Amino acid sequence: MSQVKENEPYLPTEESLDEDVGYLVYNDTLIDHFLHPRNVGEIENPDAVAVVGDPSCGDFIRVYLKVEDGRISAFKFLTQGCPGAISTSSIATELAIGKTLDEALQLTDNDVIKAAGGIPARKAHCSLLAIRGLHQAIANYKEKKNL
């Protein structure tokens, strides 16, 4: 029997959702970063580049960093992925720009999720993409500079 009542919005309960059901709700912050992603693109002559992919959903990201005086002065990305991956990548760039390399290495996917105001649980893995790319790009930079 249907749980939907005429002229009333249907809000599924925890019990009515099966893990295979594709019910996702993105908040205003995530929607804004998806529709208007910040820092998208490439950096000409970047100080560091990294490519990271998530085989569980097919998302991947290419990260470009510019470092000045030990701080991230620019962080751009190109990604192929779901709205969660795109929006959390955009948020991650805003969190990292202006930080020292060591401060940026302390950023976690939980920091991105918190800054986003939450993310659907089934999309939480998407928030890892930009952070993994950032950490890998910093590692590549440090290796290149023998730091």
XYZ file of N, CA, C and O in Angstrom:
588
model
N 0.836 -1.184 0.000
C 0.000 0.000 0.000
C 0.878 1.244 0.000
O 1.873 1.316 0.699
N 0.498 2.229 -0.752
C 1.276 3.453 -0.882
C 1.246 4.268 0.401
O 0.223 4.361 1.069
N 2.384 4.871 0.723
C 2.480 5.745 1.887
C 2.219 7.198 1.497
O 2.182 8.064 2.353
N 2.051 7.464 0.221
C 1.864 8.824 -0.262
C 0.402 9.211 -0.126
O -0.491 8.503 -0.566
N 0.177 10.356 0.512
C -1.178 10.883 0.669
C -1.337 12.043 -0.286
O -0.433 12.856 -0.474
N -2.508 12.138 -0.878
C -2.770 13.188 -1.838
C -2.585 14.562 -1.193
O -2.969 14.793 -0.054
N -1.950 15.474 -1.928
C -1.693 16.854 -1.513
C -0.748 16.983 -0.319
O -0.719 18.004 0.333
N 0.009 15.948 -0.005
C 1.003 16.014 1.053
C 2.347 15.554 0.488
O 2.398 14.584 -0.249
N 3.432 16.238 0.835
C 4.747 15.794 0.338
C 5.111 14.457 0.967
O 4.764 14.177 2.120
N 5.762 13.628 0.192
C 6.207 12.334 0.696
C 7.625 12.467 1.211
O 8.533 12.798 0.478
N 7.795 12.247 2.498
C 9.108 12.247 3.115
C 9.358 10.854 3.652
O 8.734 10.444 4.638
N 10.216 10.098 2.990
C 10.432 8.728 3.423
C 11.061 8.671 4.810
O 11.821 9.546 5.198
N 10.705 7.651 5.537
C 11.302 7.423 6.842
C 12.497 6.509 6.677
O 12.674 5.868 5.636
N 13.323 6.452 7.710
C 14.508 5.582 7.698
C 14.097 4.143 7.360
O 14.752 3.461 6.599
N 12.966 3.697 7.945
C 12.514 2.320 7.738
C 12.041 2.068 6.304
O 12.123 0.959 5.805
N 11.541 3.129 5.638
C 10.997 2.923 4.297
C 12.066 2.935 3.216
O 11.792 2.615 2.075
N 13.270 3.308 3.588
C 14.340 3.375 2.596
C 15.158 2.100 2.595
O 15.594 1.623 3.628
N 15.374 1.569 1.439
C 16.248 0.429 1.247
C 17.578 0.993 0.774
O 17.621 2.030 0.127
N 18.699 0.352 1.087
C 20.009 0.880 0.680
C 20.142 1.012 -0.824
O 20.946 1.790 -1.304
N 19.365 0.263 -1.577
C 19.469 0.327 -3.031
C 18.613 1.435 -3.637
O 18.661 1.679 -4.823
N 17.811 2.109 -2.827
C 16.955 3.172 -3.330
C 17.795 4.429 -3.495
O 18.599 4.765 -2.639
N 17.587 5.149 -4.569
C 18.396 6.325 -4.868
C 17.814 7.610 -4.336
O 17.587 8.538 -5.086
N 17.529 7.707 -3.054
C 16.957 8.911 -2.470
C 18.084 9.777 -1.922
O 18.782 9.386 -0.992
N 18.289 10.937 -2.515
C 19.350 11.850 -2.091
C 18.784 13.252 -1.953
O 17.960 13.678 -2.766
N 19.237 13.955 -0.938
C 18.836 15.340 -0.768
C 20.108 16.165 -0.591
O 20.867 15.937 0.344
N 20.319 17.096 -1.501
C 21.458 17.998 -1.411
C 20.982 19.317 -0.827
O 19.951 19.843 -1.234
N 21.754 19.868 0.123
C 21.369 21.135 0.738
C 21.740 22.305 -0.182
O 22.366 22.136 -1.233
N 21.360 23.512 0.235
C 21.580 24.705 -0.592
C 23.055 24.967 -0.866
O 23.420 25.415 -1.948
N 23.916 24.698 0.117
C 25.358 24.910 -0.074
C 25.893 23.998 -1.166
O 26.620 24.448 -2.061
N 25.531 22.722 -1.105
C 25.993 21.774 -2.122
C 25.437 22.119 -3.498
O 26.160 22.058 -4.496
N 24.188 22.495 -3.552
C 23.573 22.860 -4.835
C 24.283 24.077 -5.426
O 24.597 24.114 -6.618
N 24.561 25.086 -4.580
C 25.250 26.284 -5.052
C 26.640 25.950 -5.598
O 27.030 26.427 -6.667
N 27.395 25.113 -4.881
C 28.740 24.748 -5.338
C 28.694 23.853 -6.580
O 29.637 23.852 -7.365
N 27.614 23.102 -6.758
C 27.467 22.289 -7.970
C 27.133 23.184 -9.165
O 27.725 23.048 -10.235
N 26.196 24.099 -8.971
C 25.784 24.966 -10.078
C 26.804 26.051 -10.392
O 26.884 26.516 -11.536
N 27.569 26.465 -9.382
C 28.561 27.536 -9.536
C 29.865 27.112 -8.865
O 30.288 27.727 -7.881
N 30.508 26.064 -9.378
C 31.728 25.582 -8.721
C 32.835 26.638 -8.757
O 33.015 27.330 -9.751
N 33.518 26.742 -7.634
C 34.615 27.688 -7.514
C 35.921 27.020 -7.928
O 36.107 25.832 -7.720
N 36.813 27.806 -8.483
C 38.184 27.373 -8.787
C 38.266 26.186 -9.743
O 39.136 25.339 -9.610
N 37.385 26.152 -10.712
C 37.422 25.102 -11.734
C 38.385 25.530 -12.826
O 38.443 26.696 -13.201
N 39.152 24.586 -13.314
C 40.044 24.861 -14.432
C 41.451 24.394 -14.152
O 41.701 23.661 -13.206
N 42.340 24.829 -15.020
C 43.749 24.471 -14.905
C 44.547 25.698 -14.503
O 44.121 26.824 -14.746
N 45.699 25.458 -13.905
C 46.637 26.531 -13.597
C 47.805 26.401 -14.573
O 48.389 25.321 -14.696
N 48.105 27.486 -15.255
C 49.241 27.473 -16.160
C 50.516 27.422 -15.322
O 50.665 28.165 -14.361
N 51.420 26.535 -15.667
C 52.671 26.331 -14.929
C 52.439 26.083 -13.436
O 52.944 26.811 -12.581
N 51.662 25.046 -13.118
C 51.390 24.764 -11.703
C 52.654 24.282 -10.986
O 53.570 23.742 -11.607
N 52.678 24.474 -9.679
C 53.777 23.954 -8.869
C 53.583 22.474 -8.568
O 54.548 21.769 -8.285
N 52.339 22.022 -8.606
C 52.049 20.604 -8.341
C 50.759 20.202 -9.034
O 49.839 21.014 -9.182
N 50.718 18.939 -9.443
C 49.543 18.358 -10.090
C 49.350 16.963 -9.516
O 50.324 16.277 -9.198
N 48.106 16.560 -9.398
C 47.803 15.189 -8.989
C 46.513 14.760 -9.663
O 45.633 15.585 -9.924
N 46.429 13.473 -9.952
C 45.205 12.888 -10.496
C 44.806 11.757 -9.567
O 45.612 10.884 -9.250
N 43.567 11.803 -9.121
C 43.062 10.805 -8.187
C 41.703 10.346 -8.683
O 40.893 11.157 -9.139
N 41.442 9.042 -8.581
C 40.156 8.503 -8.981
C 39.561 7.625 -7.912
O 40.279 7.115 -7.052
N 38.258 7.491 -7.961
C 37.544 6.626 -7.032
C 36.838 5.549 -7.854
O 35.776 5.796 -8.417
N 37.434 4.354 -7.912
C 36.870 3.316 -8.756
C 35.490 2.830 -8.319
O 34.761 2.266 -9.120
N 35.077 3.095 -7.085
C 33.771 2.615 -6.641
C 32.626 3.334 -7.339
O 31.525 2.809 -7.424
N 32.882 4.570 -7.832
C 31.803 5.272 -8.532
C 32.257 5.890 -9.847
O 31.464 6.498 -10.536
N 33.532 5.756 -10.181
C 34.013 6.256 -11.460
C 34.415 7.715 -11.464
O 34.830 8.243 -12.483
N 34.312 8.393 -10.325
C 34.703 9.795 -10.255
C 36.223 9.924 -10.289
O 36.931 9.068 -9.792
N 36.708 11.024 -10.875
C 38.135 11.321 -10.785
C 38.331 12.825 -10.789
O 37.461 13.585 -11.195
N 39.502 13.237 -10.308
C 39.821 14.661 -10.223
C 41.274 14.877 -10.611
O 42.127 14.046 -10.341
N 41.511 15.992 -11.275
C 42.867 16.464 -11.556
C 43.001 17.770 -10.784
O 42.199 18.687 -10.952
N 44.007 17.831 -9.912
C 44.229 18.961 -9.017
C 45.475 19.722 -9.457
O 46.485 19.111 -9.803
N 45.387 21.044 -9.436
C 46.503 21.922 -9.768
C 46.731 22.863 -8.585
O 45.780 23.477 -8.087
N 47.977 22.979 -8.151
C 48.310 23.873 -7.049
C 49.373 24.879 -7.454
O 50.288 24.556 -8.209
N 49.251 26.061 -6.909
C 50.286 27.085 -6.975
C 50.646 27.373 -5.525
O 49.771 27.554 -4.674
N 51.953 27.366 -5.224
C 52.442 27.577 -3.865
C 53.343 28.804 -3.849
O 54.262 28.899 -4.657
N 53.060 29.721 -2.942
C 53.874 30.924 -2.775
C 54.179 31.103 -1.296
O 53.260 31.115 -0.476
N 55.452 31.220 -0.968
C 55.894 31.408 0.420
C 55.336 30.325 1.344
O 54.920 30.620 2.466
N 55.305 29.088 0.838
C 54.853 27.963 1.651
C 53.353 27.864 1.846
O 52.871 27.034 2.621
N 52.599 28.706 1.154
C 51.134 28.694 1.256
C 50.512 28.390 -0.101
O 51.063 28.745 -1.135
N 49.349 27.779 -0.056
C 48.622 27.502 -1.296
C 47.977 28.806 -1.752
O 47.090 29.334 -1.085
N 48.460 29.315 -2.860
C 47.920 30.571 -3.380
C 46.824 30.324 -4.413
O 45.992 31.196 -4.649
N 46.838 29.150 -5.016
C 45.790 28.787 -5.973
C 45.610 27.275 -5.952
O 46.579 26.527 -5.822
N 44.365 26.852 -6.054
C 43.993 25.432 -6.067
C 42.839 25.336 -7.047
O 41.757 25.840 -6.796
N 43.112 24.736 -8.195
C 42.072 24.546 -9.210
C 41.914 23.068 -9.473
O 42.806 22.269 -9.199
N 40.771 22.727 -10.032
C 40.496 21.311 -10.289
C 39.652 21.138 -11.543
O 38.916 22.032 -11.950
N 39.807 19.974 -12.135
C 38.931 19.477 -13.196
C 38.460 18.122 -12.708
O 39.284 17.302 -12.293
N 37.173 17.899 -12.747
C 36.662 16.636 -12.243
C 35.584 16.082 -13.145
O 34.906 16.820 -13.847
N 35.486 14.788 -13.110
C 34.368 14.093 -13.740
C 33.713 13.331 -12.619
O 34.348 12.490 -11.981
N 32.489 13.686 -12.336
C 31.840 13.004 -11.236
C 30.431 13.495 -11.005
O 29.905 14.334 -11.725
N 29.871 12.978 -9.956
C 28.500 13.283 -9.575
C 28.433 14.682 -8.947
O 29.471 15.292 -8.654
N 27.236 15.192 -8.716
C 27.105 16.497 -8.061
C 27.829 16.567 -6.711
O 28.412 17.604 -6.375
N 27.833 15.474 -5.968
C 28.539 15.448 -4.688
C 30.034 15.650 -4.855
O 30.664 16.389 -4.100
N 30.621 15.011 -5.859
C 32.059 15.138 -6.109
C 32.409 16.552 -6.567
O 33.407 17.125 -6.124
N 31.603 17.110 -7.426
C 31.871 18.449 -7.946
C 31.730 19.496 -6.842
O 32.610 20.341 -6.650
N 30.639 19.432 -6.101
C 30.407 20.447 -5.069
C 31.421 20.347 -3.932
O 31.917 21.372 -3.453
N 31.758 19.141 -3.494
C 32.735 19.021 -2.397
C 34.145 19.380 -2.863
O 34.938 19.886 -2.069
N 34.453 19.176 -4.135
C 35.748 19.618 -4.667
C 35.832 21.134 -4.632
O 36.862 21.710 -4.253
N 34.755 21.798 -5.014
C 34.702 23.253 -4.980
C 34.897 23.760 -3.554
O 35.675 24.692 -3.309
N 34.226 23.139 -2.605
C 34.344 23.529 -1.199
C 35.771 23.305 -0.702
O 36.332 24.147 0.006
N 36.376 22.191 -1.081
C 37.742 21.888 -0.644
C 38.730 22.953 -1.108
O 39.649 23.315 -0.367
N 38.538 23.488 -2.311
C 39.455 24.523 -2.788
C 39.372 25.746 -1.891
O 40.394 26.355 -1.564
N 38.156 26.111 -1.490
C 37.991 27.277 -0.627
C 38.618 27.055 0.746
O 39.142 27.985 1.346
N 38.551 25.838 1.242
C 39.147 25.529 2.543
C 40.675 25.582 2.491
O 41.312 25.972 3.468
N 41.265 25.178 1.374
C 42.720 25.028 1.294
C 43.470 26.296 0.895
O 44.602 26.507 1.342
N 42.874 27.127 0.071
C 43.577 28.323 -0.405
C 43.913 29.219 0.783
O 43.071 29.507 1.622
N 45.188 29.614 0.835
C 45.672 30.473 1.906
C 46.323 29.716 3.052
O 47.014 30.298 3.878
N 46.135 28.412 3.081
C 46.733 27.596 4.151
C 48.174 27.241 3.795
O 48.538 27.168 2.625
N 48.980 26.981 4.842
C 50.317 26.439 4.605
C 50.149 25.016 4.124
O 49.064 24.416 4.275
N 51.204 24.444 3.580
C 51.125 23.055 3.111
C 50.784 22.116 4.257
O 49.955 21.210 4.099
N 51.405 22.337 5.421
C 51.124 21.468 6.562
C 49.691 21.635 7.062
O 49.051 20.651 7.448
N 49.178 22.862 7.052
C 47.776 23.073 7.439
C 46.839 22.375 6.456
O 45.851 21.751 6.858
N 47.150 22.464 5.171
C 46.316 21.829 4.149
C 46.345 20.306 4.280
O 45.344 19.649 4.018
N 47.477 19.767 4.686
C 47.561 18.314 4.894
C 46.700 17.853 6.066
O 46.357 16.673 6.151
N 46.341 18.755 6.950
C 45.485 18.410 8.082
C 44.004 18.400 7.708
O 43.170 17.896 8.467
N 43.654 18.952 6.545
C 42.253 18.944 6.108
C 41.806 17.514 5.835
O 42.544 16.719 5.263
N 40.579 17.224 6.225
C 40.020 15.892 6.027
C 38.693 15.993 5.279
O 38.127 17.089 5.144
N 38.199 14.848 4.854
C 36.881 14.830 4.224
C 35.810 15.297 5.205
O 34.823 15.904 4.810
N 36.006 15.057 6.499
C 35.046 15.535 7.495
C 35.003 17.057 7.531
O 33.934 17.634 7.754
N 36.145 17.713 7.309
C 36.158 19.176 7.237
C 35.325 19.659 6.052
O 34.590 20.645 6.155
N 35.435 18.958 4.943
C 34.671 19.315 3.746
C 33.180 19.100 4.003
O 32.352 19.957 3.684
N 32.821 17.974 4.594
C 31.421 17.667 4.881
C 30.845 18.710 5.842
O 29.724 19.197 5.655
N 31.625 19.086 6.841
C 31.167 20.095 7.800
C 30.956 21.437 7.101
O 29.951 22.114 7.312
N 31.916 21.845 6.272
C 31.799 23.114 5.544
C 30.609 23.091 4.586
O 30.008 24.132 4.315
N 30.269 21.905 4.096
C 29.139 21.758 3.178
C 27.803 21.795 3.912
O 26.760 21.923 3.283
N 27.850 21.652 5.225
C 26.599 21.584 5.979
C 25.969 20.212 5.901
O 24.775 20.049 6.066
N 26.818 19.204 5.608
C 26.333 17.825 5.493
C 26.260 17.400 4.044
O 26.271 18.232 3.133
N 26.209 16.100 3.865
C 26.106 15.521 2.529
C 25.355 14.205 2.672
O 25.462 13.548 3.721
N 24.564 13.818 1.678
C 23.876 12.530 1.791
C 24.878 11.410 2.096
O 25.949 11.350 1.493
N 24.525 10.558 3.049
C 25.439 9.512 3.512
C 25.978 8.673 2.366
O 27.157 8.309 2.369
N 25.142 8.377 1.384
C 25.583 7.540 0.272
C 26.572 8.254 -0.641
O 27.143 7.648 -1.542
N 26.768 9.555 -0.431
C 27.701 10.333 -1.249
C 28.912 10.813 -0.454
O 29.731 11.569 -0.963
N 29.032 10.391 0.796
C 30.135 10.856 1.642
C 31.495 10.523 1.033
O 32.445 11.292 1.190
N 31.602 9.407 0.324
C 32.883 9.042 -0.283
C 33.337 10.076 -1.317
O 34.523 10.213 -1.575
N 32.408 10.825 -1.874
C 32.752 11.844 -2.875
C 33.602 12.959 -2.278
O 34.408 13.570 -2.970
N 33.394 13.227 -0.984
C 34.135 14.311 -0.345
C 35.609 13.976 -0.212
O 36.428 14.858 0.024
N 35.951 12.703 -0.364
C 37.353 12.287 -0.280
C 38.154 12.684 -1.510
O 39.364 12.851 -1.429
N 37.506 12.812 -2.619
C 38.188 12.986 -3.892
C 39.129 14.196 -3.896
O 40.318 14.062 -4.173
N 38.622 15.356 -3.584
C 39.461 16.568 -3.625
C 40.519 16.553 -2.532
O 41.647 16.998 -2.763
N 40.178 16.042 -1.358
C 41.152 15.983 -0.265
C 42.283 15.032 -0.632
O 43.459 15.343 -0.421
N 41.945 13.889 -1.202
C 42.997 12.966 -1.661
C 43.858 13.627 -2.727
O 45.084 13.492 -2.724
N 43.218 14.325 -3.658
C 43.966 15.026 -4.702
C 44.860 16.112 -4.130
O 46.016 16.252 -4.534
N 44.343 16.872 -3.179
C 45.127 17.914 -2.517
C 46.336 17.313 -1.818
O 47.464 17.775 -2.003
N 46.112 16.279 -1.030
C 47.214 15.640 -0.296
C 48.258 15.057 -1.245
O 49.460 15.174 -1.005
N 47.800 14.446 -2.342
C 48.731 13.881 -3.315
C 49.524 14.979 -4.013
O 50.734 14.850 -4.227
N 48.866 16.074 -4.361
C 49.565 17.188 -5.011
C 50.617 17.787 -4.075
O 51.725 18.111 -4.509
N 50.288 17.905 -2.799
C 51.262 18.423 -1.827
C 52.441 17.461 -1.707
O 53.605 17.887 -1.669
N 52.157 16.164 -1.663
C 53.237 15.167 -1.602
C 54.126 15.272 -2.838
O 55.354 15.224 -2.737
N 53.522 15.429 -4.009
C 54.284 15.586 -5.250
C 55.134 16.854 -5.202
O 56.287 16.850 -5.637
N 54.577 17.931 -4.677
C 55.306 19.200 -4.560
C 56.507 19.023 -3.636
O 57.620 19.452 -3.946
N 56.270 18.420 -2.466
C 57.357 18.243 -1.495
C 58.459 17.348 -2.051
O 59.650 17.609 -1.827
N 58.057 16.327 -2.806
C 59.059 15.437 -3.406
C 59.886 16.205 -4.446
O 61.107 16.079 -4.484
N 59.213 16.982 -5.255
C 59.879 17.766 -6.294
C 60.852 18.791 -5.689
O 61.928 19.032 -6.240
N 60.475 19.368 -4.567
C 61.291 20.394 -3.915
C 62.215 19.816 -2.848
O 62.925 20.577 -2.179
N 62.215 18.491 -2.711
C 63.026 17.807 -1.672
C 62.752 18.349 -0.275
O 63.661 18.608 0.502
N 61.480 18.526 0.043
C 61.084 19.031 1.374
C 60.742 17.896 2.303
O 60.296 16.874 1.983
